[in-house]
mmCIF file of N, CA and C in Angstrom:
data_model
loop_
_atom_site.group_PDB
_atom_site.id
_atom_site.type_symbol
_atom_site.label_atom_id
_atom_site.label_comp_id
_atom_site.label_asym_id
_atom_site.label_seq_id
_atom_site.Cartn_x
_atom_site.Cartn_y
_atom_site.Cartn_z
ATOM 1 N N UNK H 268 53.425 10.090 40.018
ATOM 2 C CA UNK H 268 54.632 9.569 39.414
ATOM 3 C C UNK H 268 55.832 9.972 40.273
ATOM 4 N N UNK H 269 56.882 9.187 40.149
ATOM 5 C CA UNK H 269 58.092 9.410 40.928
ATOM 6 C C UNK H 269 59.283 9.239 39.993
ATOM 7 N N UNK H 270 60.156 10.229 39.963
ATOM 8 C CA UNK H 270 61.313 10.198 39.072
ATOM 9 C C UNK H 270 62.607 10.182 39.863
ATOM 10 N N UNK H 271 63.568 9.443 39.353
ATOM 11 C CA UNK H 271 64.933 9.493 39.859
ATOM 12 C C UNK H 271 65.799 9.983 38.706
ATOM 13 N N UNK H 272 66.484 11.100 38.952
ATOM 14 C CA UNK H 272 67.405 11.654 37.967
ATOM 15 C C UNK H 272 68.831 11.351 38.429
ATOM 16 N N UNK H 273 69.666 10.909 37.505
ATOM 17 C CA UNK H 273 71.067 10.651 37.812
ATOM 18 C C UNK H 273 71.896 11.526 36.882
ATOM 19 N N UNK H 274 72.676 12.434 37.473
ATOM 20 C CA UNK H 274 73.537 13.336 36.716
ATOM 21 C C UNK H 274 74.966 12.846 36.857
ATOM 22 N N UNK H 275 75.554 12.438 35.741
ATOM 23 C CA UNK H 275 76.915 11.907 35.729
ATOM 24 C C UNK H 275 77.886 13.030 35.386
ATOM 25 N N UNK H 276 78.926 13.151 36.189
ATOM 26 C CA UNK H 276 79.945 14.163 35.929
ATOM 27 C C UNK H 276 80.825 13.727 34.757
ATOM 28 N N UNK H 277 81.474 14.692 34.148
ATOM 29 C CA UNK H 277 82.282 14.449 32.955
ATOM 30 C C UNK H 277 83.435 13.485 33.262
ATOM 31 N N UNK H 278 83.464 12.337 32.577
ATOM 32 C CA UNK H 278 84.530 11.356 32.805
ATOM 33 C C UNK H 278 85.813 11.777 32.085
ATOM 34 N N UNK H 279 86.924 11.263 32.546
ATOM 35 C CA UNK H 279 88.195 11.525 31.860
ATOM 36 C C UNK H 279 88.201 10.878 30.488
ATOM 37 N N UNK H 280 87.725 9.642 30.404
ATOM 38 C CA UNK H 280 87.692 8.921 29.128
ATOM 39 C C UNK H 280 86.235 8.776 28.692
ATOM 40 N N UNK H 281 85.782 9.708 27.890
ATOM 41 C CA UNK H 281 84.380 9.720 27.485
ATOM 42 C C UNK H 281 84.021 8.518 26.622
ATOM 43 N N UNK H 282 84.936 8.078 25.791
ATOM 44 C CA UNK H 282 84.660 6.931 24.925
ATOM 45 C C UNK H 282 84.412 5.666 25.754
ATOM 46 N N UNK H 283 85.254 5.415 26.754
ATOM 47 C CA UNK H 283 85.063 4.244 27.619
ATOM 48 C C UNK H 283 83.767 4.365 28.425
ATOM 49 N N UNK H 284 83.490 5.556 28.943
ATOM 50 C CA UNK H 284 82.261 5.786 29.694
ATOM 51 C C UNK H 284 81.055 5.470 28.814
ATOM 52 N N UNK H 285 81.024 6.056 27.619
ATOM 53 C CA UNK H 285 79.885 5.856 26.717
ATOM 54 C C UNK H 285 79.682 4.387 26.380
ATOM 55 N N UNK H 286 80.773 3.685 26.098
ATOM 56 C CA UNK H 286 80.671 2.263 25.755
ATOM 57 C C UNK H 286 80.136 1.464 26.940
ATOM 58 N N UNK H 287 80.672 1.712 28.133
ATOM 59 C CA UNK H 287 80.210 0.978 29.314
ATOM 60 C C UNK H 287 78.741 1.295 29.605
ATOM 61 N N UNK H 288 78.379 2.557 29.520
ATOM 62 C CA UNK H 288 76.994 2.934 29.818
ATOM 63 C C UNK H 288 76.038 2.232 28.859
ATOM 64 N N UNK H 289 76.356 2.279 27.579
ATOM 65 C CA UNK H 289 75.477 1.725 26.549
ATOM 66 C C UNK H 289 75.395 0.196 26.610
ATOM 67 N N UNK H 290 76.547 -0.474 26.837
ATOM 68 C CA UNK H 290 76.556 -1.936 26.724
ATOM 69 C C UNK H 290 76.400 -2.681 28.041
ATOM 70 N N UNK H 291 76.701 -2.008 29.169
ATOM 71 C CA UNK H 291 76.629 -2.686 30.469
ATOM 72 C C UNK H 291 75.584 -2.035 31.381
ATOM 73 N N UNK H 292 75.741 -0.750 31.636
ATOM 74 C CA UNK H 292 74.896 -0.120 32.653
ATOM 75 C C UNK H 292 73.433 0.018 32.218
ATOM 76 N N UNK H 293 73.193 0.527 31.037
ATOM 77 C CA UNK H 293 71.800 0.688 30.579
ATOM 78 C C UNK H 293 71.039 -0.645 30.599
ATOM 79 N N UNK H 294 71.626 -1.753 30.119
ATOM 80 C CA UNK H 294 70.914 -3.035 30.224
ATOM 81 C C UNK H 294 70.623 -3.449 31.667
ATOM 82 N N UNK H 295 71.530 -3.114 32.607
ATOM 83 C CA UNK H 295 71.256 -3.428 34.015
ATOM 84 C C UNK H 295 70.047 -2.634 34.512
ATOM 85 N N UNK H 296 69.976 -1.369 34.168
ATOM 86 C CA UNK H 296 68.829 -0.545 34.580
ATOM 87 C C UNK H 296 67.548 -1.054 33.915
ATOM 88 N N UNK H 297 67.631 -1.389 32.644
ATOM 89 C CA UNK H 297 66.453 -1.888 31.922
ATOM 90 C C UNK H 297 65.909 -3.181 32.532
ATOM 91 N N UNK H 298 66.752 -3.940 33.219
ATOM 92 C CA UNK H 298 66.318 -5.194 33.852
ATOM 93 C C UNK H 298 65.648 -4.965 35.207
ATOM 94 N N UNK H 299 65.735 -3.750 35.731
ATOM 95 C CA UNK H 299 65.162 -3.472 37.053
ATOM 96 C C UNK H 299 63.637 -3.543 37.001
ATOM 97 N N UNK H 300 63.020 -4.165 37.999
ATOM 98 C CA UNK H 300 61.564 -4.254 38.013
ATOM 99 C C UNK H 300 60.916 -2.909 38.337
ATOM 100 N N UNK H 301 59.698 -2.754 37.885
ATOM 101 C CA UNK H 301 58.815 -1.641 38.205
ATOM 102 C C UNK H 301 59.176 -0.314 37.551
ATOM 103 N N UNK H 302 60.250 -0.268 36.769
ATOM 104 C CA UNK H 302 60.593 0.958 36.050
ATOM 105 C C UNK H 302 59.589 1.140 34.920
ATOM 106 N N UNK H 303 58.901 2.275 34.901
ATOM 107 C CA UNK H 303 57.925 2.542 33.848
ATOM 108 C C UNK H 303 58.576 3.153 32.616
ATOM 109 N N UNK H 304 59.611 3.966 32.848
ATOM 110 C CA UNK H 304 60.311 4.591 31.727
ATOM 111 C C UNK H 304 61.753 4.848 32.149
ATOM 112 N N UNK H 305 62.667 4.617 31.214
ATOM 113 C CA UNK H 305 64.089 4.879 31.440
ATOM 114 C C UNK H 305 64.596 5.644 30.233
ATOM 115 N N UNK H 306 65.063 6.864 30.458
ATOM 116 C CA UNK H 306 65.619 7.673 29.383
ATOM 117 C C UNK H 306 66.983 8.177 29.809
ATOM 118 N N UNK H 307 67.857 8.382 28.836
ATOM 119 C CA UNK H 307 69.184 8.902 29.144
ATOM 120 C C UNK H 307 69.777 9.537 27.903
ATOM 121 N N UNK H 308 70.702 10.464 28.143
ATOM 122 C CA UNK H 308 71.387 11.094 27.028
ATOM 123 C C UNK H 308 72.381 12.122 27.510
ATOM 124 N N UNK H 309 73.283 12.523 26.605
ATOM 125 C CA UNK H 309 74.288 13.520 26.965
ATOM 126 C C UNK H 309 73.650 14.884 27.158
ATOM 127 N N UNK H 310 74.273 15.698 27.980
ATOM 128 C CA UNK H 310 73.803 17.058 28.207
ATOM 129 C C UNK H 310 74.247 17.902 27.016
ATOM 130 N N UNK H 311 73.308 18.559 26.367
ATOM 131 C CA UNK H 311 73.619 19.390 25.204
ATOM 132 C C UNK H 311 74.484 20.569 25.616
ATOM 133 N N UNK H 312 75.542 20.794 24.861
ATOM 134 C CA UNK H 312 76.418 21.927 25.116
ATOM 135 C C UNK H 312 77.181 21.845 26.417
ATOM 136 N N UNK H 313 77.344 20.647 26.924
ATOM 137 C CA UNK H 313 78.011 20.478 28.220
ATOM 138 C C UNK H 313 79.459 20.935 28.148
ATOM 139 N N UNK H 314 79.892 21.573 29.191
ATOM 140 C CA UNK H 314 81.278 22.005 29.312
ATOM 141 C C UNK H 314 81.767 21.714 30.714
ATOM 142 N N UNK H 315 82.883 22.294 31.065
ATOM 143 C CA UNK H 315 83.421 22.088 32.405
ATOM 144 C C UNK H 315 82.408 22.506 33.458
ATOM 145 N N UNK H 316 82.248 21.665 34.463
ATOM 146 C CA UNK H 316 81.356 21.986 35.563
ATOM 147 C C UNK H 316 79.908 21.596 35.352
ATOM 148 N N UNK H 317 79.536 21.191 34.145
ATOM 149 C CA UNK H 317 78.162 20.744 33.910
ATOM 150 C C UNK H 317 78.151 19.222 33.791
ATOM 151 N N UNK H 318 77.035 18.596 34.100
ATOM 152 C CA UNK H 318 76.970 17.144 33.955
ATOM 153 C C UNK H 318 77.251 16.716 32.520
ATOM 154 N N UNK H 319 77.754 15.524 32.378
ATOM 155 C CA UNK H 319 78.058 14.944 31.076
ATOM 156 C C UNK H 319 76.845 14.221 30.500
ATOM 157 N N UNK H 320 76.138 13.497 31.363
ATOM 158 C CA UNK H 320 75.000 12.684 30.931
ATOM 159 C C UNK H 320 73.945 12.709 32.024
ATOM 160 N N UNK H 321 72.678 12.684 31.612
ATOM 161 C CA UNK H 321 71.566 12.648 32.556
ATOM 162 C C UNK H 321 70.699 11.446 32.232
ATOM 163 N N UNK H 322 70.319 10.717 33.271
ATOM 164 C CA UNK H 322 69.396 9.592 33.122
ATOM 165 C C UNK H 322 68.184 9.838 34.007
ATOM 166 N N UNK H 323 67.031 9.331 33.556
ATOM 167 C CA UNK H 323 65.814 9.445 34.358
ATOM 168 C C UNK H 323 65.112 8.093 34.372
ATOM 169 N N UNK H 324 64.761 7.646 35.578
ATOM 170 C CA UNK H 324 63.933 6.456 35.747
ATOM 171 C C UNK H 324 62.607 6.924 36.332
ATOM 172 N N UNK H 325 61.526 6.506 35.746
ATOM 173 C CA UNK H 325 60.205 6.901 36.211
ATOM 174 C C UNK H 325 59.475 5.688 36.776
ATOM 175 N N UNK H 326 58.870 5.918 37.936
ATOM 176 C CA UNK H 326 58.093 4.882 38.626
ATOM 177 C C UNK H 326 56.694 5.413 38.906
ATOM 178 N N UNK H 327 55.776 4.517 39.173
ATOM 179 C CA UNK H 327 54.424 4.923 39.541
ATOM 180 C C UNK H 327 54.418 5.587 40.909
ATOM 181 N N UNK H 328 55.216 5.062 41.830
ATOM 182 C CA UNK H 328 55.232 5.569 43.206
ATOM 183 C C UNK H 328 56.646 5.520 43.777
ATOM 184 N N UNK H 329 56.847 6.210 44.869
ATOM 185 C CA UNK H 329 58.126 6.156 45.574
ATOM 186 C C UNK H 329 58.375 4.742 46.097
ATOM 187 N N UNK H 330 57.327 4.074 46.564
ATOM 188 C CA UNK H 330 57.467 2.702 47.049
ATOM 189 C C UNK H 330 57.967 1.781 45.933
ATOM 190 N N UNK H 331 57.453 1.949 44.716
ATOM 191 C CA UNK H 331 57.936 1.155 43.582
ATOM 192 C C UNK H 331 59.421 1.404 43.343
ATOM 193 N N UNK H 332 59.847 2.670 43.435
ATOM 194 C CA UNK H 332 61.262 3.002 43.233
ATOM 195 C C UNK H 332 62.112 2.316 44.291
ATOM 196 N N UNK H 333 61.684 2.380 45.534
ATOM 197 C CA UNK H 333 62.441 1.757 46.616
ATOM 198 C C UNK H 333 62.528 0.244 46.436
ATOM 199 N N UNK H 334 61.425 -0.380 46.039
ATOM 200 C CA UNK H 334 61.438 -1.825 45.789
ATOM 201 C C UNK H 334 62.367 -2.172 44.629
ATOM 202 N N UNK H 335 62.318 -1.367 43.586
ATOM 203 C CA UNK H 335 63.154 -1.601 42.409
ATOM 204 C C UNK H 335 64.631 -1.509 42.754
ATOM 205 N N UNK H 336 65.004 -0.469 43.481
ATOM 206 C CA UNK H 336 66.405 -0.277 43.835
ATOM 207 C C UNK H 336 66.912 -1.335 44.809
ATOM 208 N N UNK H 337 66.036 -1.888 45.633
ATOM 209 C CA UNK H 337 66.467 -2.907 46.589
ATOM 210 C C UNK H 337 66.413 -4.325 46.013
ATOM 211 N N UNK H 338 65.899 -4.463 44.796
ATOM 212 C CA UNK H 338 65.866 -5.774 44.145
ATOM 213 C C UNK H 338 67.281 -6.188 43.746
ATOM 214 N N UNK H 339 67.502 -7.471 43.460
ATOM 215 C CA UNK H 339 68.829 -7.893 42.995
ATOM 216 C C UNK H 339 69.281 -7.134 41.742
ATOM 217 N N UNK H 340 68.349 -6.866 40.835
ATOM 218 C CA UNK H 340 68.687 -6.128 39.615
ATOM 219 C C UNK H 340 69.071 -4.681 39.939
ATOM 220 N N UNK H 341 68.336 -4.077 40.872
ATOM 221 C CA UNK H 341 68.645 -2.716 41.290
ATOM 222 C C UNK H 341 69.983 -2.635 41.997
ATOM 223 N N UNK H 342 70.255 -3.599 42.845
ATOM 224 C CA UNK H 342 71.537 -3.644 43.551
ATOM 225 C C UNK H 342 72.697 -3.793 42.562
ATOM 226 N N UNK H 343 72.492 -4.590 41.515
ATOM 227 C CA UNK H 343 73.537 -4.768 40.499
ATOM 228 C C UNK H 343 73.794 -3.468 39.748
ATOM 229 N N UNK H 344 72.734 -2.734 39.414
ATOM 230 C CA UNK H 344 72.894 -1.461 38.708
ATOM 231 C C UNK H 344 73.613 -0.439 39.582
ATOM 232 N N UNK H 345 73.250 -0.373 40.841
ATOM 233 C CA UNK H 345 73.910 0.566 41.761
ATOM 234 C C UNK H 345 75.384 0.182 41.937
ATOM 235 N N UNK H 346 75.661 -1.092 42.118
ATOM 236 C CA UNK H 346 77.047 -1.547 42.298
ATOM 237 C C UNK H 346 77.890 -1.246 41.062
ATOM 238 N N UNK H 347 77.281 -1.275 39.896
ATOM 239 C CA UNK H 347 78.014 -1.030 38.653
ATOM 240 C C UNK H 347 78.527 0.405 38.544
ATOM 241 N N UNK H 348 77.927 1.336 39.272
ATOM 242 C CA UNK H 348 78.392 2.725 39.214
ATOM 243 C C UNK H 348 79.889 2.833 39.500
ATOM 244 N N UNK H 349 80.386 2.009 40.402
ATOM 245 C CA UNK H 349 81.809 2.038 40.738
ATOM 246 C C UNK H 349 82.691 1.650 39.554
ATOM 247 N N UNK H 350 82.132 0.946 38.583
ATOM 248 C CA UNK H 350 82.895 0.466 37.430
ATOM 249 C C UNK H 350 83.201 1.545 36.405
ATOM 250 N N UNK H 351 82.398 2.602 36.358
ATOM 251 C CA UNK H 351 82.565 3.561 35.268
ATOM 252 C C UNK H 351 82.306 5.015 35.646
ATOM 253 N N UNK H 352 81.718 5.282 36.796
ATOM 254 C CA UNK H 352 81.298 6.641 37.140
ATOM 255 C C UNK H 352 82.203 7.264 38.200
ATOM 256 N N UNK H 353 83.494 7.082 38.039
ATOM 257 C CA UNK H 353 84.443 7.580 39.018
ATOM 258 C C UNK H 353 84.487 9.097 39.134
ATOM 259 N N UNK H 354 84.026 9.808 38.123
ATOM 260 C CA UNK H 354 84.014 11.274 38.189
ATOM 261 C C UNK H 354 82.919 11.778 39.112
ATOM 262 N N UNK H 355 81.968 10.904 39.453
ATOM 263 C CA UNK H 355 80.913 11.257 40.392
ATOM 264 C C UNK H 355 79.531 11.315 39.763
ATOM 265 N N UNK H 356 78.542 11.121 40.613
ATOM 266 C CA UNK H 356 77.142 11.212 40.201
ATOM 267 C C UNK H 356 76.365 12.006 41.254
ATOM 268 N N UNK H 357 75.329 12.649 40.802
ATOM 269 C CA UNK H 357 74.381 13.309 41.689
ATOM 270 C C UNK H 357 73.037 12.660 41.419
ATOM 271 N N UNK H 358 72.386 12.163 42.463
ATOM 272 C CA UNK H 358 71.094 11.483 42.319
ATOM 273 C C UNK H 358 70.030 12.350 42.955
ATOM 274 N N UNK H 359 68.989 12.644 42.173
ATOM 275 C CA UNK H 359 67.881 13.474 42.629
ATOM 276 C C UNK H 359 66.595 12.663 42.577
ATOM 277 N N UNK H 360 65.842 12.681 43.661
ATOM 278 C CA UNK H 360 64.552 11.996 43.735
ATOM 279 C C UNK H 360 63.465 13.049 43.696
ATOM 280 N N UNK H 361 62.456 12.833 42.856
ATOM 281 C CA UNK H 361 61.438 13.856 42.658
ATOM 282 C C UNK H 361 60.044 13.236 42.586
ATOM 283 N N UNK H 362 59.160 13.746 43.441
ATOM 284 C CA UNK H 362 57.747 13.382 43.340
ATOM 285 C C UNK H 362 57.145 14.306 42.306
ATOM 286 N N UNK H 363 56.614 13.743 41.258
ATOM 287 C CA UNK H 363 56.044 14.560 40.190
ATOM 288 C C UNK H 363 54.660 15.024 40.624
ATOM 289 N N UNK H 364 54.509 16.314 40.792
ATOM 290 C CA UNK H 364 53.222 16.854 41.266
ATOM 291 C C UNK H 364 52.343 17.346 40.133
ATOM 292 N N UNK H 365 52.917 17.505 38.967
ATOM 293 C CA UNK H 365 52.135 18.005 37.844
ATOM 294 C C UNK H 365 52.748 17.517 36.546
ATOM 295 N N UNK H 366 51.903 17.237 35.579
ATOM 296 C CA UNK H 366 52.348 16.852 34.241
ATOM 297 C C UNK H 366 51.559 17.661 33.235
ATOM 298 N N UNK H 367 52.260 18.212 32.302
ATOM 299 C CA UNK H 367 51.617 18.972 31.235
ATOM 300 C C UNK H 367 52.078 18.420 29.906
ATOM 301 N N UNK H 368 51.165 18.134 29.020
ATOM 302 C CA UNK H 368 51.502 17.606 27.689
ATOM 303 C C UNK H 368 50.654 18.293 26.647
ATOM 304 N N UNK H 369 51.161 18.350 25.450
ATOM 305 C CA UNK H 369 50.385 18.875 24.315
ATOM 306 C C UNK H 369 49.720 17.735 23.617
#
């Protein structure tokens, strides 16, 4: 499995950020091909210096992630970051080497 984590920094206008993320950005990500799972939510107990929101996209392989991001839908989602994520984002790519579940 291959995960992409996106850590969004705290926006000045949280209400506008939340509305845009929920109504515009999340649907763009959901339209991306090859995404096996997409989860997102606010960081619990977040304060100054900590991310505001974290999103995770899971793919079967790194190649699937690369294809997804280079698709028209992926390009639209990436381009949309400029519309609402002006406080900054940190993107982490992770090859999942182990999974543990109960």
